[in-house]
Short mmCIF file of C-alpha atoms in Angstrom, two decimals:
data_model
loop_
_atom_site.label_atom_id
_atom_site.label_comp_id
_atom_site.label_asym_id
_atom_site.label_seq_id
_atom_site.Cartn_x
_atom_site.Cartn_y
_atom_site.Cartn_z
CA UNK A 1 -3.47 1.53 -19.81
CA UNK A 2 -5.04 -1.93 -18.28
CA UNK A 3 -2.75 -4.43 -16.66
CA UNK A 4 -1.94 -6.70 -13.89
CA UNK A 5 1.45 -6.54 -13.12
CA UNK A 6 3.05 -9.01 -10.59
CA UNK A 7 6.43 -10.56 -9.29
CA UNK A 8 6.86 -14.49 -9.83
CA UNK A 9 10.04 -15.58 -8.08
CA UNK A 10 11.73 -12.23 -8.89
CA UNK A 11 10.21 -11.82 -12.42
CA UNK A 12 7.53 -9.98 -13.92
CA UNK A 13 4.26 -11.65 -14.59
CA UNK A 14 1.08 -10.23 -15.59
CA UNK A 15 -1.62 -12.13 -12.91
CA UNK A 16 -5.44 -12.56 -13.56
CA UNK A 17 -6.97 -14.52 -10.92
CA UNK A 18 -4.02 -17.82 -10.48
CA UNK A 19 -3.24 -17.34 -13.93
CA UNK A 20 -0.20 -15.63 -14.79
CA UNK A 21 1.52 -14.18 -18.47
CA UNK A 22 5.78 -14.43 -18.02
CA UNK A 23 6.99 -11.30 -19.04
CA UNK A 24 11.03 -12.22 -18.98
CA UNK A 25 11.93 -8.60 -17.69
CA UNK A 26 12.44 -7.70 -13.97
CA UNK A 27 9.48 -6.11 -11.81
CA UNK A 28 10.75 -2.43 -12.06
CA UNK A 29 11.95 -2.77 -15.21
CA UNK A 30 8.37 -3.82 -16.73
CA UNK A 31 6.78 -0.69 -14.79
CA UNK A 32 8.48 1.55 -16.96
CA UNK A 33 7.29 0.13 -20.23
CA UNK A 34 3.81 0.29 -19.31
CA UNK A 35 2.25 0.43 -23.12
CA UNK A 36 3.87 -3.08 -23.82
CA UNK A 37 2.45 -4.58 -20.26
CA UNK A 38 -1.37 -2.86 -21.79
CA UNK A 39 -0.41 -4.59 -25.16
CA UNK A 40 0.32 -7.65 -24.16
CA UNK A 41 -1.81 -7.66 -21.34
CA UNK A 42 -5.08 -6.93 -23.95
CA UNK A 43 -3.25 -9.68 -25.97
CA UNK A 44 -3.02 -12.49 -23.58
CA UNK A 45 -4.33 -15.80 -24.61
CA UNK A 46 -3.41 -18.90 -22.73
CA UNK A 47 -2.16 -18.35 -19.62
CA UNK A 48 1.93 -19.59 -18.77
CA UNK A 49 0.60 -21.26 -15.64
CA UNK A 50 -0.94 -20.76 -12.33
CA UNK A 51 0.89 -19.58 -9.10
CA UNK A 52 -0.54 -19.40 -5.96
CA UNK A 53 0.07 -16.59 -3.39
CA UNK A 54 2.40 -17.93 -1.42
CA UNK A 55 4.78 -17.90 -5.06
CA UNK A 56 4.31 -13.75 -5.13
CA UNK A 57 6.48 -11.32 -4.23
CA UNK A 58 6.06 -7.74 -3.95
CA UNK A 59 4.86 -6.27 -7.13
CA UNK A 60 7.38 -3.40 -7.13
CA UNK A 61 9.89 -5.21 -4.99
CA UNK A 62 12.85 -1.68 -5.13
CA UNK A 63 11.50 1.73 -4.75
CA UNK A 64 13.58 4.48 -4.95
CA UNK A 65 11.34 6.21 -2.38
CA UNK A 66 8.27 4.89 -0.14
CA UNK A 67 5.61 7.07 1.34
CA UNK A 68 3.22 7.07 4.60
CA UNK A 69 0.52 8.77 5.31
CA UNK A 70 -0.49 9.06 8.86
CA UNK A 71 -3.99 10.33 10.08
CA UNK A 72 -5.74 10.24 6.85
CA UNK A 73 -8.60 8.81 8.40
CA UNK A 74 -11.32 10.57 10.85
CA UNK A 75 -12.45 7.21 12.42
CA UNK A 76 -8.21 6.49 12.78
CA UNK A 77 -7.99 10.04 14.56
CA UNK A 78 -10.63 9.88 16.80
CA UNK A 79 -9.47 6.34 17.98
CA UNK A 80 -6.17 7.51 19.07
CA UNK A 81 -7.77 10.32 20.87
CA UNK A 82 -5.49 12.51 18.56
CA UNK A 83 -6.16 15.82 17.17
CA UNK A 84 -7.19 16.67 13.56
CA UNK A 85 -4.25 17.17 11.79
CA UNK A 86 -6.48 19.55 9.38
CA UNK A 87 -7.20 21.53 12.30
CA UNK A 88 -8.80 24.49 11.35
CA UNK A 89 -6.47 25.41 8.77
CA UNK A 90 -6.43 24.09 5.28
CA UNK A 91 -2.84 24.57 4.40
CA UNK A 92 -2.04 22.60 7.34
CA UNK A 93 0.79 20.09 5.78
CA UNK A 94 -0.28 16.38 6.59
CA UNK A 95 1.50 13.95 8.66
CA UNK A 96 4.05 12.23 6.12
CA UNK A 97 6.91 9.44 7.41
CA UNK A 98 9.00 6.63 5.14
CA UNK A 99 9.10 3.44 5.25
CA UNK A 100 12.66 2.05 3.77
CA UNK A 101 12.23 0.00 0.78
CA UNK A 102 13.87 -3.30 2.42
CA UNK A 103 10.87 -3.77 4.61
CA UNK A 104 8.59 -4.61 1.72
CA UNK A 105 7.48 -8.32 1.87
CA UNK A 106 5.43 -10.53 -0.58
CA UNK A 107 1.22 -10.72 -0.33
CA UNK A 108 1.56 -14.32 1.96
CA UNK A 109 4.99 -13.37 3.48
CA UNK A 110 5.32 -14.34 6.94
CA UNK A 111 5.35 -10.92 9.04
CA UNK A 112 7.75 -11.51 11.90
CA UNK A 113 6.84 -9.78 15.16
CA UNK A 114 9.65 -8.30 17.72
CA UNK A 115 8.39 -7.82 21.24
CA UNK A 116 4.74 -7.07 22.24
CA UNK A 117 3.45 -4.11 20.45
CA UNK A 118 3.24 -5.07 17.03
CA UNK A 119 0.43 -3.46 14.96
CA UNK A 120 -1.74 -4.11 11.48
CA UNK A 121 -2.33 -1.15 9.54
CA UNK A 122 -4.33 -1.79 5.52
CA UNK A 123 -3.78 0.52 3.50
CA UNK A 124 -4.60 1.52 0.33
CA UNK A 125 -1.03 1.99 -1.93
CA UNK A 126 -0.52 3.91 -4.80
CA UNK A 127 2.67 3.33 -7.10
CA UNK A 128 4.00 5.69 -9.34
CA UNK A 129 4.28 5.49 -12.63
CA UNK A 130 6.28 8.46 -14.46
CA UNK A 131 8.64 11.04 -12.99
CA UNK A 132 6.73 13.70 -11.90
CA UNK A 133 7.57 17.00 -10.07
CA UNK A 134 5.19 19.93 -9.58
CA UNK A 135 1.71 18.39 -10.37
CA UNK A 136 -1.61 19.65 -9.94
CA UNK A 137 -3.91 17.52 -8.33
CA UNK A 138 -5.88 17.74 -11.67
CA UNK A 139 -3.00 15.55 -13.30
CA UNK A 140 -2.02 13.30 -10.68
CA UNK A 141 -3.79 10.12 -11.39
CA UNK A 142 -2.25 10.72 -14.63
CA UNK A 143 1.20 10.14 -12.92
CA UNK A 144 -0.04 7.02 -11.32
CA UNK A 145 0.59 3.61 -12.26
CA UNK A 146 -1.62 1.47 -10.13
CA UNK A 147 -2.64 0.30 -6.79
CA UNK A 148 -1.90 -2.07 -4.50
CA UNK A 149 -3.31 -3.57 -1.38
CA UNK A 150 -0.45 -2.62 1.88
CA UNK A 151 -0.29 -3.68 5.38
CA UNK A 152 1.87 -0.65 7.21
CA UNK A 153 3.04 -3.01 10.36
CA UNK A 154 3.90 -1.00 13.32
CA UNK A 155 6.20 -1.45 16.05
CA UNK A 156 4.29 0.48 18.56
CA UNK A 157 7.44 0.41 20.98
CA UNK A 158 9.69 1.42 18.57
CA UNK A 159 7.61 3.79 17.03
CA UNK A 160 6.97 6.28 20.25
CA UNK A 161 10.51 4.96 21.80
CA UNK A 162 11.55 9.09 21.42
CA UNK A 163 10.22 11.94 22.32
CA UNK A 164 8.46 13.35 20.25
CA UNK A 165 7.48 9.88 18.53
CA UNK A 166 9.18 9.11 15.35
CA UNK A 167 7.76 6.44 12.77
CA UNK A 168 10.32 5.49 10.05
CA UNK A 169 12.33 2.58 11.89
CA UNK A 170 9.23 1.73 13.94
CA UNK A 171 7.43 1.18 10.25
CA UNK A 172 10.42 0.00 8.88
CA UNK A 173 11.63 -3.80 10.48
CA UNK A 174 12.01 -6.59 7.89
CA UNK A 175 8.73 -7.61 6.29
CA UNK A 176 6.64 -4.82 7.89
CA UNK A 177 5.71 -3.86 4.63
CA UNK A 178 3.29 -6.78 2.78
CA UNK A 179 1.95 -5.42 -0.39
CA UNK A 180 0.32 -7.03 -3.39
CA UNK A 181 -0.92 -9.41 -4.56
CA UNK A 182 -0.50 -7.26 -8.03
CA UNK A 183 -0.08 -3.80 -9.26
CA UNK A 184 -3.53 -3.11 -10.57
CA UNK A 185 -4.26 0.00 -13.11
CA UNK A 186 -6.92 2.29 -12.25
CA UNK A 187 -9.28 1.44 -14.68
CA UNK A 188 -9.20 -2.37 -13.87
CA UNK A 189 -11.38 -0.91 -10.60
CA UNK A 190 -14.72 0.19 -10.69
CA UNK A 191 -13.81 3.79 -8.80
CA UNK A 192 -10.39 4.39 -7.75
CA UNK A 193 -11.20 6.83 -5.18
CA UNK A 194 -14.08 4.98 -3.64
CA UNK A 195 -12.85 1.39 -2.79
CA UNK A 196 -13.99 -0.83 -0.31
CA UNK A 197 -11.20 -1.66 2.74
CA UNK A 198 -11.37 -4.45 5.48
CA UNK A 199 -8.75 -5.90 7.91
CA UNK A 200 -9.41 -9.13 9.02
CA UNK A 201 -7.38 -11.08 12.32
CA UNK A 202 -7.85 -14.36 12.59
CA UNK A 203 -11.12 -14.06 10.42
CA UNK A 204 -12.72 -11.56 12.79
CA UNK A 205 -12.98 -8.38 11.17
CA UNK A 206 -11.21 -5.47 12.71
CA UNK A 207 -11.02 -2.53 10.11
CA UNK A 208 -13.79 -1.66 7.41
CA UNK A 209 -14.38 1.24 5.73
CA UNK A 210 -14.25 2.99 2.12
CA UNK A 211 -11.49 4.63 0.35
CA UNK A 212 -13.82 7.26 -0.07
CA UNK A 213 -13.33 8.58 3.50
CA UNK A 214 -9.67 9.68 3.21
CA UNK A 215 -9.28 13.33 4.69
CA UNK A 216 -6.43 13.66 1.82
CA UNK A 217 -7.45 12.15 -1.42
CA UNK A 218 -5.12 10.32 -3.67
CA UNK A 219 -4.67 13.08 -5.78
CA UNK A 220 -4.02 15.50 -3.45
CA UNK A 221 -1.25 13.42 -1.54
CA UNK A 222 0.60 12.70 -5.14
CA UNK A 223 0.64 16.62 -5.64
CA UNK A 224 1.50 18.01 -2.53
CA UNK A 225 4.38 15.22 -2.67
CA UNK A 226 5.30 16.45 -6.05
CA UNK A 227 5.81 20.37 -5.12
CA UNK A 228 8.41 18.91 -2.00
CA UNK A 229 10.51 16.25 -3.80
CA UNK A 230 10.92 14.14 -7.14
CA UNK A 231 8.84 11.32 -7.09
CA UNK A 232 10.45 8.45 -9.54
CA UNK A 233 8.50 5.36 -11.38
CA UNK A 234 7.48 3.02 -8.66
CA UNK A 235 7.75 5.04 -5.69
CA UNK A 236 4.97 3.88 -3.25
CA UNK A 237 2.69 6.05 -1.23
CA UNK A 238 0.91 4.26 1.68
CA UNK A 239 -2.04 6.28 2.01
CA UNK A 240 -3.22 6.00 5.87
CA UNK A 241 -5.13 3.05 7.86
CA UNK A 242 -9.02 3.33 8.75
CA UNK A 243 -10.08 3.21 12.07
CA UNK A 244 -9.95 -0.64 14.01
CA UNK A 245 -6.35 -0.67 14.73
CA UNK A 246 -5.14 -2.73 17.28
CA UNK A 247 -2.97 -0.26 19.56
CA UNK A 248 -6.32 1.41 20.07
CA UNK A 249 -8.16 -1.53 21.39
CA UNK A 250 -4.89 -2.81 23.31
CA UNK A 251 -5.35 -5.83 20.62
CA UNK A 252 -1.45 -6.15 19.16
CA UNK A 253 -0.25 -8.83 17.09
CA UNK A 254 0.91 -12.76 18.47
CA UNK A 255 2.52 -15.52 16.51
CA UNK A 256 0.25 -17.84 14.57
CA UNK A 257 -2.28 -14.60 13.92
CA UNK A 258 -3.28 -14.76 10.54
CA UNK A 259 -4.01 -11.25 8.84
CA UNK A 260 -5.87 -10.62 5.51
CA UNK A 261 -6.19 -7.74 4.12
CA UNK A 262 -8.74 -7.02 1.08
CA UNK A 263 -9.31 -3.74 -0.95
CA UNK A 264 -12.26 -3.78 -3.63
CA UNK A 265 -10.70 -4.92 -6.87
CA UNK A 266 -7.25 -5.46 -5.86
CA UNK A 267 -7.33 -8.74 -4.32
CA UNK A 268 -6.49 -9.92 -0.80
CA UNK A 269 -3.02 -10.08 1.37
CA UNK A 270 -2.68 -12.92 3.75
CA UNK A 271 0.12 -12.99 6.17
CA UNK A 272 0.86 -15.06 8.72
CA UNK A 273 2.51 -13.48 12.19
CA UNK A 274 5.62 -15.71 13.33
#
């Protein structure tokens, strides 16, 4: 399956470069008929118009569930001055938190800041595309429907306000979660588990680093996920931030900051902190 799918003013489009296909169907309804979005997606002739970013929404704007993986990255562990969540055992679980669905924002949508210790995390996201309970990791991609570029804003305060720390409502203020610009298929990218990932503030880059390097694969993350719980078409897995964050450089977020995010073949986010 090959297509672009993304949300124009609450309506599916399918989006190649500014050019976009109207699809007349809601976002989360057209991820569930993905053979007609490949159809008409290897049909598409001249485009319905352009849109720019600032006209996008999220791509899967109403999850059932969404995902986070924390410390998936040795450069993002050694940073915090934390300890290997591996450790020395494999069957170790990973570090797994939500982030509710209402704090997903558009690819340009202004990320509003509350108090000082506001934090960008990119992040590769993976969306679900089929129900799927039980999987091997030998099968998983199959259950996938595409990727996404995320931005997993943190409120730092919020986020170790208890003891022990908790993440979901720290993760979880309005528009913490920019994703977009489109949901992109696998196969549109030249290696889905090798992709190029940057983090930019104000044009000076911050984060930069490969796919490649996640201590839990894609695969893995959809399958251990799968034995626990359900997972439902268009459930969203963030999949963990490289290392460059700006808690560990004592580098949070101010209004008028300007963040874009880029992963390899997926496109860029850029949000603006207010």
């Amino acid at each position: 399956m090959s297509f672009r799918l993304a949300n124009r003013a609450g309506q599916a489009v399918l989006l190649d470069g500014q050019d976009y296909w109207a699809l007349g169907a809601d976002p989360m309804d057209a991820l569930t008929r993905p053979q007609e979005l490949h159809d008409r997606w290897a049909s598409r002739n001249a485009p319905d118009g352009q849109v720019t970013l600032a006209e996008l929404g999220p791509p899967v704007p109403a999850p059932m569930q969404v995902f986070g993986y924390g410390l998936n990255y040795m450069d993002h562990i050694e940073e915090l001055d934390r300890e290997d969540p591996l450790g020395s055992a494999a069957s170790e679980a990973p570090v797994v938190f939500t982030k509710f669905p209402t704090c997903l924002a558009g690819p340009a949508a202004p990320v509003q800041l509350v108090g000082d210790y506001c934090d960008y995390e990119c992040e590769l996201v993976v969306v679900i595309g089929v129900e799927t309970s039980n999987v091997d990791e030998g099968q998983a991609w199959d259950r996938v429907a595409g990727l996404m570029i995320g931005q997993d804003i943190s409120d730092r305060a919020l986020q170790t306000a208890a003891s022990p720390p908790q993440f979901n409502l720290g993760k979880s203020r309005a528009s913490f979660g920019p994703t977009g610009p489109a949901l992109v298929t696998p196969d549109l990218v030249d290696n889905p588990d090798d992709l190029a990932i940057s983090c930019r503030i104000n044009g000076e880059l911050r984060q930069n680093s490969r796919t490649s390097l996640l201590m839990r694969p894609v695969a893995e993350m959809v399958s251990y996920l799968s034995l626990i719980l359900t997972l439902h078409p268009g459930d969203i897995i963030f999949t963990g931030t490289p290392g460059g964050v700006g808690h560990a450089q004592g580098l949070y977020l101010k209004p008028g900051d300007v963040i874009t995010s880029e992963i390899e073949g997926l496109g860029a986010l850029e949000n603006v902190c207010i």
